[in-house]
Coordinates of C-alpha atoms in Angstrom, one line a residue:
M1 CA 0.0 0.0 0.0
R2 CA 1.4 3.4 -1.0
S3 CA 1.9 6.1 1.6
S4 CA -0.1 9.3 1.6
H5 CA 3.0 11.2 0.5
E6 CA 3.1 9.0 -2.7
L7 CA -0.6 9.4 -3.3
T8 CA -0.5 13.2 -3.0
G9 CA 2.8 13.6 -4.8
M10 CA 4.4 15.1 -1.7
S11 CA 8.1 14.3 -1.0
A12 CA 8.7 11.9 1.8
H13 CA 9.4 13.1 5.3
P14 CA 13.2 13.6 5.7
L15 CA 13.2 11.3 8.8
A16 CA 11.0 8.6 7.3
G17 CA 12.5 5.2 7.8
R18 CA 14.5 6.2 10.8
T19 CA 14.4 4.1 14.0
M20 CA 13.0 6.1 16.9
T21 CA 11.6 5.5 20.4
G22 CA 7.9 6.2 20.9
A23 CA 8.8 9.3 22.8
E24 CA 11.0 10.6 20.0
M25 CA 8.1 10.0 17.6
I26 CA 5.8 12.0 19.8
V27 CA 8.1 15.0 19.8
Q28 CA 8.7 14.7 16.1
V29 CA 5.0 14.8 15.4
L30 CA 4.7 17.9 17.6
A31 CA 7.4 19.5 15.5
D32 CA 5.7 18.5 12.3
E33 CA 2.4 20.0 13.5
G34 CA 4.1 23.3 14.0
V35 CA 3.9 23.3 17.8
E36 CA 5.8 26.4 19.0
V37 CA 5.7 25.8 22.8
V38 CA 4.7 23.0 25.2
F39 CA 3.3 23.5 28.7
G40 CA 3.7 20.7 31.3
Y41 CA 5.0 19.2 34.5
S42 CA 7.2 16.1 34.5
G43 CA 6.9 12.8 36.4
G44 CA 7.9 9.2 36.3
A45 CA 5.4 8.0 33.6
I46 CA 6.2 10.8 31.2
L47 CA 10.0 10.9 31.7
P48 CA 10.9 9.4 28.3
T49 CA 8.9 12.1 26.5
Y50 CA 10.4 14.9 28.5
D51 CA 13.9 13.5 27.8
A52 CA 13.0 13.4 24.1
I53 CA 12.0 17.1 24.2
F54 CA 15.3 17.9 25.9
V55 CA 17.3 16.1 23.3
H56 CA 15.2 17.7 20.5
N57 CA 15.8 21.2 21.8
K58 CA 19.6 20.6 22.1
D59 CA 19.8 19.6 18.4
G60 CA 20.9 22.7 16.7
A61 CA 19.6 21.5 13.3
R62 CA 16.0 21.4 14.5
R63 CA 13.7 24.2 15.6
P64 CA 13.4 24.0 19.4
I65 CA 10.0 23.6 21.1
P66 CA 10.3 25.5 24.4
L67 CA 9.0 23.6 27.4
I68 CA 7.3 25.9 30.0
V69 CA 7.0 24.4 33.5
P70 CA 4.1 25.6 35.7
A71 CA 3.6 25.3 39.4
N72 CA 0.7 22.8 38.9
E73 CA -0.6 20.8 36.0
Q74 CA -3.9 22.7 36.1
G75 CA -1.8 25.8 35.3
A76 CA -0.2 23.9 32.4
G77 CA -3.6 23.1 31.0
F78 CA -4.8 26.7 31.2
M79 CA -1.6 27.9 29.7
A80 CA -2.2 25.6 26.7
A81 CA -5.8 26.8 26.6
G82 CA -4.7 30.5 26.8
Y83 CA -2.2 29.9 23.9
A84 CA -5.0 28.2 21.8
R85 CA -7.6 30.9 22.5
A86 CA -5.1 33.7 21.7
S87 CA -3.8 32.1 18.5
G88 CA -6.5 29.8 17.2
R89 CA -3.9 27.0 17.0
V90 CA -3.8 23.9 19.0
G91 CA -2.3 24.3 22.5
V92 CA -0.3 21.4 23.9
C93 CA 0.0 20.2 27.5
V94 CA 2.3 17.3 28.6
V95 CA 1.8 15.8 32.0
T96 CA 2.5 12.6 33.9
S97 CA 0.2 9.8 35.0
G98 CA -2.2 9.7 38.0
P99 CA -2.4 13.1 39.8
G100 CA -0.6 14.8 36.8
A101 CA -3.4 13.7 34.5
T102 CA -6.3 14.3 37.0
N103 CA -5.0 17.9 37.7
T104 CA -5.8 18.6 34.0
V105 CA -9.4 17.5 34.1
T106 CA -10.6 21.0 34.9
P107 CA -8.8 22.7 32.0
V108 CA -9.9 19.9 29.6
R109 CA -13.5 20.3 30.6
D110 CA -13.2 24.1 30.4
S111 CA -11.8 23.8 26.9
M112 CA -14.5 21.5 25.8
A113 CA -17.2 23.8 27.1
D114 CA -15.7 26.8 25.3
S115 CA -14.7 24.8 22.1
V116 CA -10.9 25.4 22.5
P117 CA -8.5 23.2 20.5
M118 CA -6.0 21.5 22.8
V119 CA -4.0 18.2 22.9
V120 CA -3.1 16.8 26.3
I121 CA -0.4 14.1 26.3
C122 CA -0.5 12.1 29.5
G123 CA 2.0 9.5 30.7
Q124 CA 0.5 6.3 31.9
V125 CA 1.9 3.3 33.9
P126 CA 3.3 0.5 31.8
S127 CA 0.7 -1.4 29.7
G128 CA 1.0 -4.6 31.8
A129 CA 0.3 -2.6 35.0
I130 CA -2.8 -0.9 33.9
G131 CA -5.7 -1.8 36.1
S132 CA -3.5 -3.0 39.0
D133 CA -3.7 0.2 41.0
A134 CA 0.0 0.8 40.3
F135 CA 1.8 3.8 41.7
Q136 CA 0.4 7.0 40.2
E137 CA -2.1 5.2 38.1
A138 CA -5.5 6.7 37.2
P139 CA -8.1 5.6 34.7
V140 CA -7.5 8.5 32.4
S141 CA -9.7 7.2 29.5
A142 CA -12.7 6.7 31.8
I143 CA -12.2 10.1 33.6
M144 CA -11.4 12.2 30.5
G145 CA -13.9 10.4 28.2
S146 CA -16.8 12.3 29.6
V147 CA -15.1 15.8 29.4
A148 CA -12.9 15.8 26.3
K149 CA -13.8 15.8 22.6
H150 CA -11.9 12.5 22.2
V151 CA -9.6 10.3 24.2
F152 CA -7.0 7.8 22.9
L153 CA -5.3 5.1 25.0
V154 CA -2.3 3.9 23.0
T155 CA -1.8 0.2 23.6
D156 CA -0.3 -0.6 20.1
P157 CA 3.0 1.2 19.7
E158 CA 2.8 0.8 15.9
R159 CA -0.2 3.2 16.0
L160 CA 1.4 5.8 18.2
E161 CA 2.7 8.2 15.5
A162 CA -0.6 8.1 13.6
T163 CA -2.6 8.6 16.9
V164 CA -0.7 11.8 17.8
R165 CA -1.2 13.2 14.3
T166 CA -4.9 12.3 14.4
A167 CA -5.3 13.9 17.8
F168 CA -4.3 17.3 16.3
E169 CA -6.7 16.8 13.4
I170 CA -9.6 16.2 15.7
A171 CA -8.7 19.0 18.1
R172 CA -8.6 21.7 15.4
T173 CA -11.3 20.6 13.0
G174 CA -15.1 21.0 13.1
R175 CA -16.2 22.4 16.4
P176 CA -12.8 22.6 18.1
G177 CA -12.1 20.9 21.4
P178 CA -9.5 19.1 23.6
V179 CA -8.1 15.7 22.8
V180 CA -6.4 13.6 25.4
I181 CA -3.7 10.9 24.5
D182 CA -2.9 8.5 27.3
I183 CA 0.5 6.8 26.6
P184 CA 1.9 4.0 28.7
K185 CA 5.6 4.3 29.6
D186 CA 6.5 1.1 27.7
V187 CA 5.0 2.6 24.5
Q188 CA 7.1 5.7 25.0
N189 CA 10.2 3.5 25.4
W190 CA 9.4 1.2 22.4
Q191 CA 11.6 1.5 19.3
G192 CA 10.2 1.3 15.8
T193 CA 10.2 2.9 12.4
F194 CA 9.1 6.5 12.0
H195 CA 6.9 6.8 8.9
G196 CA 6.6 10.6 8.7
D197 CA 2.9 10.5 7.7
G198 CA -0.3 8.6 8.3
R199 CA -3.4 9.1 10.4
L200 CA -5.8 6.7 12.1
P201 CA -8.9 5.6 10.1
V202 CA -11.7 7.7 11.6
P203 CA -14.1 7.5 8.6
G204 CA -17.2 8.7 10.5
Y205 CA -15.6 11.8 11.8
R206 CA -14.0 12.7 8.5
S207 CA -17.3 12.1 6.6
R208 CA -19.1 14.5 8.9
L209 CA -16.3 17.1 8.3
R210 CA -16.6 16.7 4.5
Q211 CA -20.4 17.2 4.8
L212 CA -19.8 20.4 6.8
E213 CA -17.2 21.7 4.3
Q214 CA -19.4 20.9 1.3
H215 CA -22.7 22.1 2.9
R216 CA -23.0 25.4 1.0
L217 CA -25.9 27.7 1.1
L218 CA -28.3 27.3 -1.8
E219 CA -29.7 30.4 -3.6
R220 CA -33.2 29.7 -2.4
E221 CA -32.0 29.4 1.2
M222 CA -30.3 32.7 1.0
G223 CA -33.3 34.1 -0.7
T224 CA -35.5 33.0 2.2
L225 CA -33.2 34.6 4.7
F226 CA -33.1 37.9 2.9
A227 CA -36.9 37.8 2.4
M228 CA -37.3 37.7 6.2
L229 CA -34.6 40.3 6.7
G230 CA -36.3 42.5 4.1
E231 CA -39.5 42.5 6.1
A232 CA -37.7 43.6 9.3
K233 CA -37.8 47.1 10.7
R234 CA -35.4 46.3 13.6
P235 CA -32.9 43.6 12.7
L236 CA -30.2 42.5 15.2
I237 CA -27.2 40.1 15.0
Y238 CA -26.5 38.0 18.1
A239 CA -22.9 36.7 17.9
G240 CA -21.3 34.1 20.0
G241 CA -18.0 32.4 20.6
G242 CA -18.4 30.3 17.5
V243 CA -17.6 33.4 15.5
I244 CA -14.2 33.7 17.3
N245 CA -13.5 29.9 17.2
G246 CA -14.4 29.7 13.5
D247 CA -12.2 32.7 12.6
A248 CA -15.3 34.3 11.1
A249 CA -15.0 37.7 12.8
E250 CA -13.9 39.5 9.6
A251 CA -16.8 37.9 7.6
L252 CA -19.3 38.9 10.4
R253 CA -18.0 42.5 10.4
A254 CA -18.3 42.7 6.6
F255 CA -21.9 41.3 6.7
S256 CA -22.9 43.7 9.5
A257 CA -21.4 46.7 7.7
A258 CA -22.8 45.8 4.3
F259 CA -26.4 45.8 5.5
E260 CA -26.0 48.1 8.5
I261 CA -27.2 45.6 11.1
P262 CA -26.3 46.2 14.8
V263 CA -24.6 43.4 16.7
V264 CA -24.8 42.2 20.3
T265 CA -22.3 39.6 21.5
T266 CA -22.1 37.0 24.2
L267 CA -19.4 36.9 26.8
M268 CA -17.4 34.5 24.5
G269 CA -18.2 36.5 21.4
I270 CA -16.6 39.7 22.7
G271 CA -14.2 41.0 20.0
A272 CA -16.2 39.5 17.1
V273 CA -17.0 43.1 16.3
D274 CA -15.0 46.2 17.3
T275 CA -16.7 47.4 20.5
T276 CA -16.0 51.0 19.5
G277 CA -17.8 50.6 16.1
P278 CA -21.0 52.4 15.3
R279 CA -23.1 49.1 15.1
A280 CA -21.6 47.5 18.2
L281 CA -24.1 47.1 21.1
R282 CA -21.6 45.2 23.3
M283 CA -22.5 42.2 25.5
L284 CA -26.0 40.9 26.2
G285 CA -27.2 38.5 28.8
M286 CA -27.3 38.1 32.6
H287 CA -24.7 40.8 33.1
G288 CA -24.9 42.4 29.7
A289 CA -25.4 46.1 29.1
A290 CA -28.9 47.3 29.6
F291 CA -29.0 48.8 26.2
A292 CA -27.9 45.5 24.6
N293 CA -30.7 43.6 26.4
Y294 CA -33.3 46.2 25.5
A295 CA -32.2 45.9 21.8
V296 CA -32.9 42.2 22.0
E297 CA -36.3 43.0 23.5
D298 CA -37.1 45.4 20.7
C299 CA -35.7 43.6 17.6
D300 CA -38.1 42.1 15.2
F301 CA -35.5 39.9 13.4
L302 CA -32.7 38.1 15.2
L303 CA -29.8 36.4 13.4
A304 CA -27.8 34.1 15.8
V305 CA -24.3 33.4 14.6
G306 CA -22.1 30.9 16.5
A307 CA -24.3 31.3 19.6
R308 CA -26.2 28.7 21.5
F309 CA -29.0 30.5 23.5
D310 CA -27.4 29.4 26.7
D311 CA -28.8 30.0 30.2
R312 CA -26.7 33.1 30.7
V313 CA -28.3 34.7 27.6
A314 CA -31.7 33.2 27.4
G315 CA -32.6 32.3 30.9
V316 CA -36.3 32.0 29.9
P317 CA -36.1 30.9 26.2
Q318 CA -39.8 31.5 25.4
R319 CA -39.4 35.1 26.5
F320 CA -36.1 35.7 24.8
A321 CA -36.4 38.2 21.8
P322 CA -40.2 38.3 22.4
N323 CA -40.9 40.7 19.5
A324 CA -38.8 38.8 16.9
R325 CA -41.1 37.7 14.1
H326 CA -38.3 35.6 12.7
I327 CA -35.1 34.1 14.2
A328 CA -32.3 32.6 12.1
H329 CA -29.4 30.6 13.2
L330 CA -25.9 29.9 11.7
D331 CA -23.7 27.3 13.5
I332 CA -21.1 24.6 12.8
D333 CA -22.8 22.2 15.2
A334 CA -26.2 20.7 14.2
S335 CA -27.0 19.8 17.8
E336 CA -27.3 23.5 18.7
I337 CA -30.1 24.2 16.2
N338 CA -33.5 24.2 17.9
K339 CA -31.8 22.8 21.1
V340 CA -33.0 25.7 23.3
K341 CA -34.9 28.1 21.0
R342 CA -36.9 27.2 18.0
V343 CA -35.8 29.1 14.9
H344 CA -37.4 29.8 11.5
W345 CA -34.3 29.4 9.4
S346 CA -31.0 27.7 10.0
H347 CA -27.8 26.6 8.3
V348 CA -25.1 24.2 9.6
G349 CA -21.7 24.7 8.0
L350 CA -18.5 26.7 8.1
M351 CA -19.5 30.1 9.5
G352 CA -17.0 32.4 7.7
Q353 CA -17.9 30.8 4.4
A354 CA -21.6 31.1 5.0
L355 CA -21.4 34.8 6.0
V356 CA -19.3 35.6 2.9
E357 CA -21.8 33.8 0.7
L358 CA -24.7 35.7 2.3
T359 CA -22.9 39.1 2.0
E360 CA -22.2 38.4 -1.7
Y361 CA -25.8 37.3 -2.3
G362 CA -27.1 40.5 -0.7
R363 CA -24.8 42.7 -2.7
R364 CA -25.5 40.8 -5.9
H365 CA -29.2 41.3 -5.5
G366 CA -28.8 45.0 -4.4
F367 CA -30.3 44.3 -1.0
K368 CA -30.8 47.6 0.9
R369 CA -33.2 48.8 3.5
D370 CA -33.5 52.1 5.4
W371 CA -33.0 51.2 9.0
S372 CA -32.2 54.7 10.1
H373 CA -35.0 54.8 12.7
W374 CA -33.7 51.6 14.2
H375 CA -30.2 52.9 14.3
A376 CA -31.4 56.1 16.0
H377 CA -33.3 53.9 18.5
C378 CA -30.2 51.9 19.3
E379 CA -28.2 55.1 19.8
D380 CA -30.9 56.3 22.2
L381 CA -30.7 53.0 24.1
K382 CA -26.9 53.4 24.4
R383 CA -27.2 56.9 25.6
V384 CA -30.2 56.5 28.0
Y385 CA -29.2 53.1 29.5
A386 CA -25.4 53.6 29.4
M387 CA -23.1 51.7 31.8
N388 CA -22.6 53.8 34.9
Y389 CA -21.6 53.7 38.6
D390 CA -21.2 56.0 41.7
R391 CA -18.5 58.2 40.3
A392 CA -18.6 60.5 43.4
S393 CA -17.7 57.7 45.8
A394 CA -14.7 58.2 48.0
L395 CA -13.9 54.5 47.7
I396 CA -12.1 53.1 44.6
Q397 CA -14.7 51.7 42.3
P398 CA -13.6 48.7 40.2
Y399 CA -15.3 50.2 37.1
Y400 CA -13.1 53.3 37.4
V401 CA -10.0 51.2 37.6
I402 CA -10.9 49.4 34.4
E403 CA -11.9 52.6 32.6
E404 CA -8.5 54.1 33.4
I405 CA -6.7 51.0 32.1
N406 CA -8.9 51.0 29.0
R407 CA -8.1 54.7 28.5
L408 CA -4.4 53.9 28.2
T409 CA -4.7 50.6 26.2
R410 CA -7.5 51.8 23.8
G411 CA -8.9 48.4 23.0
E412 CA -5.5 46.9 21.8
A413 CA -4.5 45.0 25.0
L414 CA -5.0 41.3 25.4
I415 CA -7.1 40.8 28.5
T416 CA -7.5 37.6 30.5
T417 CA -9.7 37.2 33.6
G418 CA -10.5 34.9 36.5
V419 CA -14.1 34.3 37.2
G420 CA -16.4 36.4 39.3
Q421 CA -17.4 40.0 39.6
H422 CA -14.1 41.2 38.1
Q423 CA -14.7 39.1 35.0
M424 CA -18.0 40.8 34.4
W425 CA -16.6 44.3 35.1
A426 CA -13.9 43.6 32.5
A427 CA -16.4 42.4 29.9
Q428 CA -18.5 45.5 30.5
Y429 CA -15.9 48.3 30.6
F430 CA -13.0 47.2 28.4
D431 CA -12.9 47.8 24.6
F432 CA -11.7 45.2 22.1
K433 CA -10.9 46.2 18.6
S434 CA -10.0 42.7 17.4
P435 CA -10.9 39.1 18.1
R436 CA -8.8 36.9 20.4
L437 CA -7.9 39.8 22.7
W438 CA -10.5 38.6 25.3
L439 CA -9.8 35.3 27.1
T440 CA -12.0 34.2 29.8
S441 CA -13.6 31.0 31.1
G442 CA -17.2 31.1 29.9
S443 CA -19.3 28.0 30.2
M444 CA -17.3 26.4 33.0
G445 CA -16.7 29.6 34.9
T446 CA -13.4 28.4 36.3
M447 CA -11.8 30.5 39.0
G448 CA -8.0 30.5 38.6
F449 CA -8.2 30.7 34.8
G450 CA -6.8 34.2 34.3
L451 CA -3.2 34.1 35.4
P452 CA -2.1 30.8 33.6
A453 CA -4.2 31.8 30.5
A454 CA -2.2 35.1 30.4
I455 CA 1.0 33.2 30.4
G456 CA -0.1 31.0 27.4
A457 CA -1.3 34.1 25.6
Q458 CA 2.0 36.0 26.1
F459 CA 3.9 33.2 24.3
V460 CA 1.6 33.8 21.3
N461 CA 2.0 37.6 21.5
P462 CA 5.5 38.3 22.9
G463 CA 5.2 42.0 21.9
R464 CA 1.6 42.6 23.0
L465 CA 0.5 44.0 26.3
V466 CA -1.2 41.1 28.2
I467 CA -3.2 42.0 31.4
D468 CA -4.8 39.6 33.8
I469 CA -7.7 41.2 35.5
D470 CA -8.3 39.0 38.6
G471 CA -10.1 38.9 41.9
D472 CA -8.6 38.1 45.3
A473 CA -10.5 34.9 45.6
S474 CA -10.0 33.7 41.9
I475 CA -6.2 34.3 41.8
R476 CA -5.7 32.2 44.9
M477 CA -6.7 29.2 42.9
N478 CA -3.5 29.3 40.8
L479 CA -1.4 31.8 42.7
G480 CA 1.7 29.7 42.3
E481 CA 1.9 30.7 38.6
L482 CA 3.1 34.2 39.7
E483 CA 6.5 32.5 39.9
T484 CA 6.1 31.1 36.4
V485 CA 5.6 34.7 35.1
T486 CA 8.9 35.8 36.5
T487 CA 10.8 32.6 35.8
Y488 CA 10.3 33.2 32.1
D489 CA 10.5 37.0 32.5
L490 CA 7.2 37.6 30.9
P491 CA 6.0 41.2 30.9
I492 CA 2.5 40.3 32.0
K493 CA 0.5 42.8 34.1
V494 CA -1.6 41.3 36.9
V495 CA -4.4 43.3 38.5
V496 CA -6.1 42.0 41.7
L497 CA -9.3 43.8 42.5
N498 CA -9.5 43.0 46.1
N499 CA -12.9 43.1 47.8
F500 CA -12.0 40.6 50.5
G501 CA -14.1 37.6 49.4
D502 CA -16.0 35.8 46.7
G503 CA -17.6 38.9 45.4
M504 CA -20.1 37.4 43.0
V505 CA -21.3 34.9 45.6
K506 CA -21.6 37.7 48.2
Q507 CA -23.7 39.7 45.7
W508 CA -26.1 36.8 45.3
Q509 CA -26.2 36.2 49.1
K510 CA -27.1 39.9 49.6
L511 CA -29.8 39.8 47.0
F512 CA -31.3 36.3 47.5
F513 CA -30.1 35.0 50.9
K514 CA -30.8 38.0 53.2
G515 CA -27.2 38.9 53.5
R516 CA -26.0 35.7 55.1
L517 CA -22.4 35.6 53.8
S518 CA -21.8 31.9 54.3
A519 CA -18.2 31.0 53.5
S520 CA -17.7 33.9 51.1
D521 CA -16.3 36.7 53.4
K522 CA -12.5 36.7 53.5
S523 CA -12.0 40.0 55.3
L524 CA -10.2 38.3 58.1
H525 CA -7.7 36.5 55.9
K526 CA -4.1 37.4 56.2
K527 CA -2.8 37.2 52.6
D528 CA -0.5 40.0 51.6
F529 CA -0.7 39.8 47.8
V530 CA 2.1 42.4 47.3
K531 CA 4.6 40.6 49.4
T532 CA 3.6 37.4 47.6
A533 CA 4.3 38.9 44.2
Q534 CA 7.6 40.3 45.5
A535 CA 8.6 37.0 46.9
D536 CA 7.9 35.5 43.5
G537 CA 10.2 38.0 41.8
F538 CA 7.9 40.7 40.5
P539 CA 10.1 43.8 40.2
W540 CA 7.1 46.1 40.3
A541 CA 4.4 45.3 42.9
Q542 CA 2.2 47.8 44.6
R543 CA -1.0 48.2 46.5
L544 CA -3.4 51.0 45.4
E545 CA -5.6 52.3 48.3
R546 CA -6.4 55.9 47.5
K547 CA -8.8 57.0 44.7
A548 CA -6.7 60.1 44.0
D549 CA -3.7 57.9 43.1
V550 CA -5.5 55.8 40.5
P551 CA -4.5 57.6 37.3
R552 CA -0.8 57.9 38.4
V553 CA -0.3 54.4 39.7
I554 CA -2.1 52.8 36.7
A555 CA 0.0 54.8 34.3
E556 CA 3.2 53.5 36.0
F557 CA 1.8 50.0 36.2
I558 CA 1.0 49.9 32.4
G559 CA 4.2 51.6 31.5
F560 CA 6.5 49.3 33.4
K561 CA 8.6 47.2 30.9
G562 CA 8.6 43.9 32.8
P563 CA 6.2 41.8 35.0
A564 CA 4.1 44.0 37.2
F565 CA 1.6 43.3 39.9
L566 CA -1.1 45.7 41.2
E567 CA -3.5 45.0 44.1
V568 CA -6.4 47.5 44.2
L569 CA -8.5 47.7 47.4
I570 CA -11.9 48.3 45.9
D571 CA -15.3 49.1 47.4
P572 CA -16.3 45.8 49.0
D573 CA -20.0 46.5 48.2
A574 CA -19.5 47.2 44.5
G575 CA -21.9 45.1 42.5
V576 CA -22.2 43.8 39.0
Y577 CA -25.1 45.6 37.3
P578 CA -27.1 45.1 35.2
M579 CA -28.2 41.7 36.4
V580 CA -30.9 39.4 35.0
G581 CA -31.7 37.0 37.8
P582 CA -32.0 33.2 37.2
G583 CA -35.3 32.2 35.6
Q584 CA -36.0 35.8 34.7
A585 CA -36.4 37.7 31.4
Y586 CA -34.8 40.9 30.3
D587 CA -37.9 43.0 31.3
E588 CA -37.1 42.0 34.9
M589 CA -33.5 43.1 34.7
I590 CA -32.0 44.8 37.8
T591 CA -29.9 47.8 36.8
G592 CA -28.9 49.1 40.2
E593 CA -28.8 52.6 41.4
H594 CA -26.8 54.2 38.6
I595 CA -28.1 52.7 35.4
A596 CA -31.5 53.7 34.1
S597 CA -34.2 51.1 33.7
R598 CA -37.4 50.8 31.8
G599 CA -38.5 47.5 33.5
K600 CA -39.8 46.6 36.9
G601 CA -36.7 44.6 38.0
S602 CA -37.0 41.6 40.3
T603 CA -35.1 40.2 43.3
R604 CA -37.2 37.2 44.0
P605 CA -35.2 34.3 45.3
P606 CA -34.2 31.8 42.6
G607 CA -36.2 28.6 42.5
A608 CA -34.7 25.2 43.4
S609 CA -34.2 24.3 39.7
E610 CA -32.8 27.7 38.6
M611 CA -29.1 28.3 37.9
F612 CA -26.6 30.2 40.0

């Protein structure tokens, strides 16, 4: 049987036919896949592969693959995810067996939930010891099988090379996601012939991919969509993370501009359109801008693009976009169509391609409507229901801090966050002119994401300003990665908005649990974050306590050339508003004291079956 190189006319791999260990094959495939950096922590069951990376990097004839060592394997997983989110390429994490592998469960699930391409290579005990409760053994296939896009356990060393190559294919194609490869130590030590090509036969998966790629919009389908759009007086685009993951932001911007349709985005869709643009209505949903949510209430045609009507956006699906006569849905995943909200028109396929085809169709047929009244209405919504806070407060307001950073960075910085109030404030008050500048844990809502994700992102963008906006509770989860920042001399800027506790949990407890701060108040904790940063080698580490010092200190912080750490003591009672409570619709949105509202608002306690 001829090789794929012969069938395609490609020249053979220069190392084809060479005898290698399994570990050397793993590293060579990483190099062939264009892997630029690997994140991971060593251990007994993965030692052969770590040694192969070391030897590869010492070979002056080959491009090195830097190995970045975190404080914890969870940190390695989130670094790989941060790299993937910032680049659109596959992030790679290499860990040992047992606890090394189980420490990556959270970043694997987080990446699956947010459709992030990642390959996790786990060492495993020798094949003969699997199932014997050997030292540092864990049933990785069973554990990861329920949280990853796919899991491989390599028991046949002859299939190792093809397995690693196939893992990359699965991770990056279709709806992206994490793939885990569990590799016993004896398979890593095995010696065999390197072929330089070949993948596993996964005909069902590849068939579905071909169907996606070949599923083009028909003229009559586009005609139906534009007929519905043509009847609309108040059209709106609802863009989700699929636009970012599908590299379709440019196509979406062109579609929106060609037909002058305003855009709201989900948390994961931030950056799909320039937030400073004339048709941008920013984020919708539970903590979306009031004007964005009111635009959803008022629209009569809604086009969902790469979005899934999740509970943070459509908490009450039957009351979401209540005045929309027609709803259309573009997605790469057929399972998302009609899963939550019934739609009138849908297309499953490559998002960028579909948007380009729709734009060309509309231009070809001279589609144009006068939506000036709708545009004026949206501008009024943005003016009347603008984001706002207590600007006269003597305490440092977190919104003010972010506004000041944003004033200096002008939508060009790459922002990562942990999870909690600070995450929502960052989403609400930062500008993003491009996609992949906003990295956050969306569906999983994983505290501790921000700092390691910033490390991964900095390796993608060594010359770009990378800022982790974190909370005092969230950063504790992976605080050890402060040392990773300075070990590799990364110029990351870390902001801790300290309100002495789990701020989002406290907000819910104040609203719905009569102020009983069960396990969320950390005002008596003794952590000195500045000393911690200094101990980990941060050359610039300061605490900001006075409102009058905010502009000066932030300018120094942003202007510092190396790693910098800033703790800001913020108003402990600052809340995230607007807020749409669980099981409530946008007409019940709570806007707080400083944002105008046209609804009644509601603070009824959530029901037993309603989400946090």
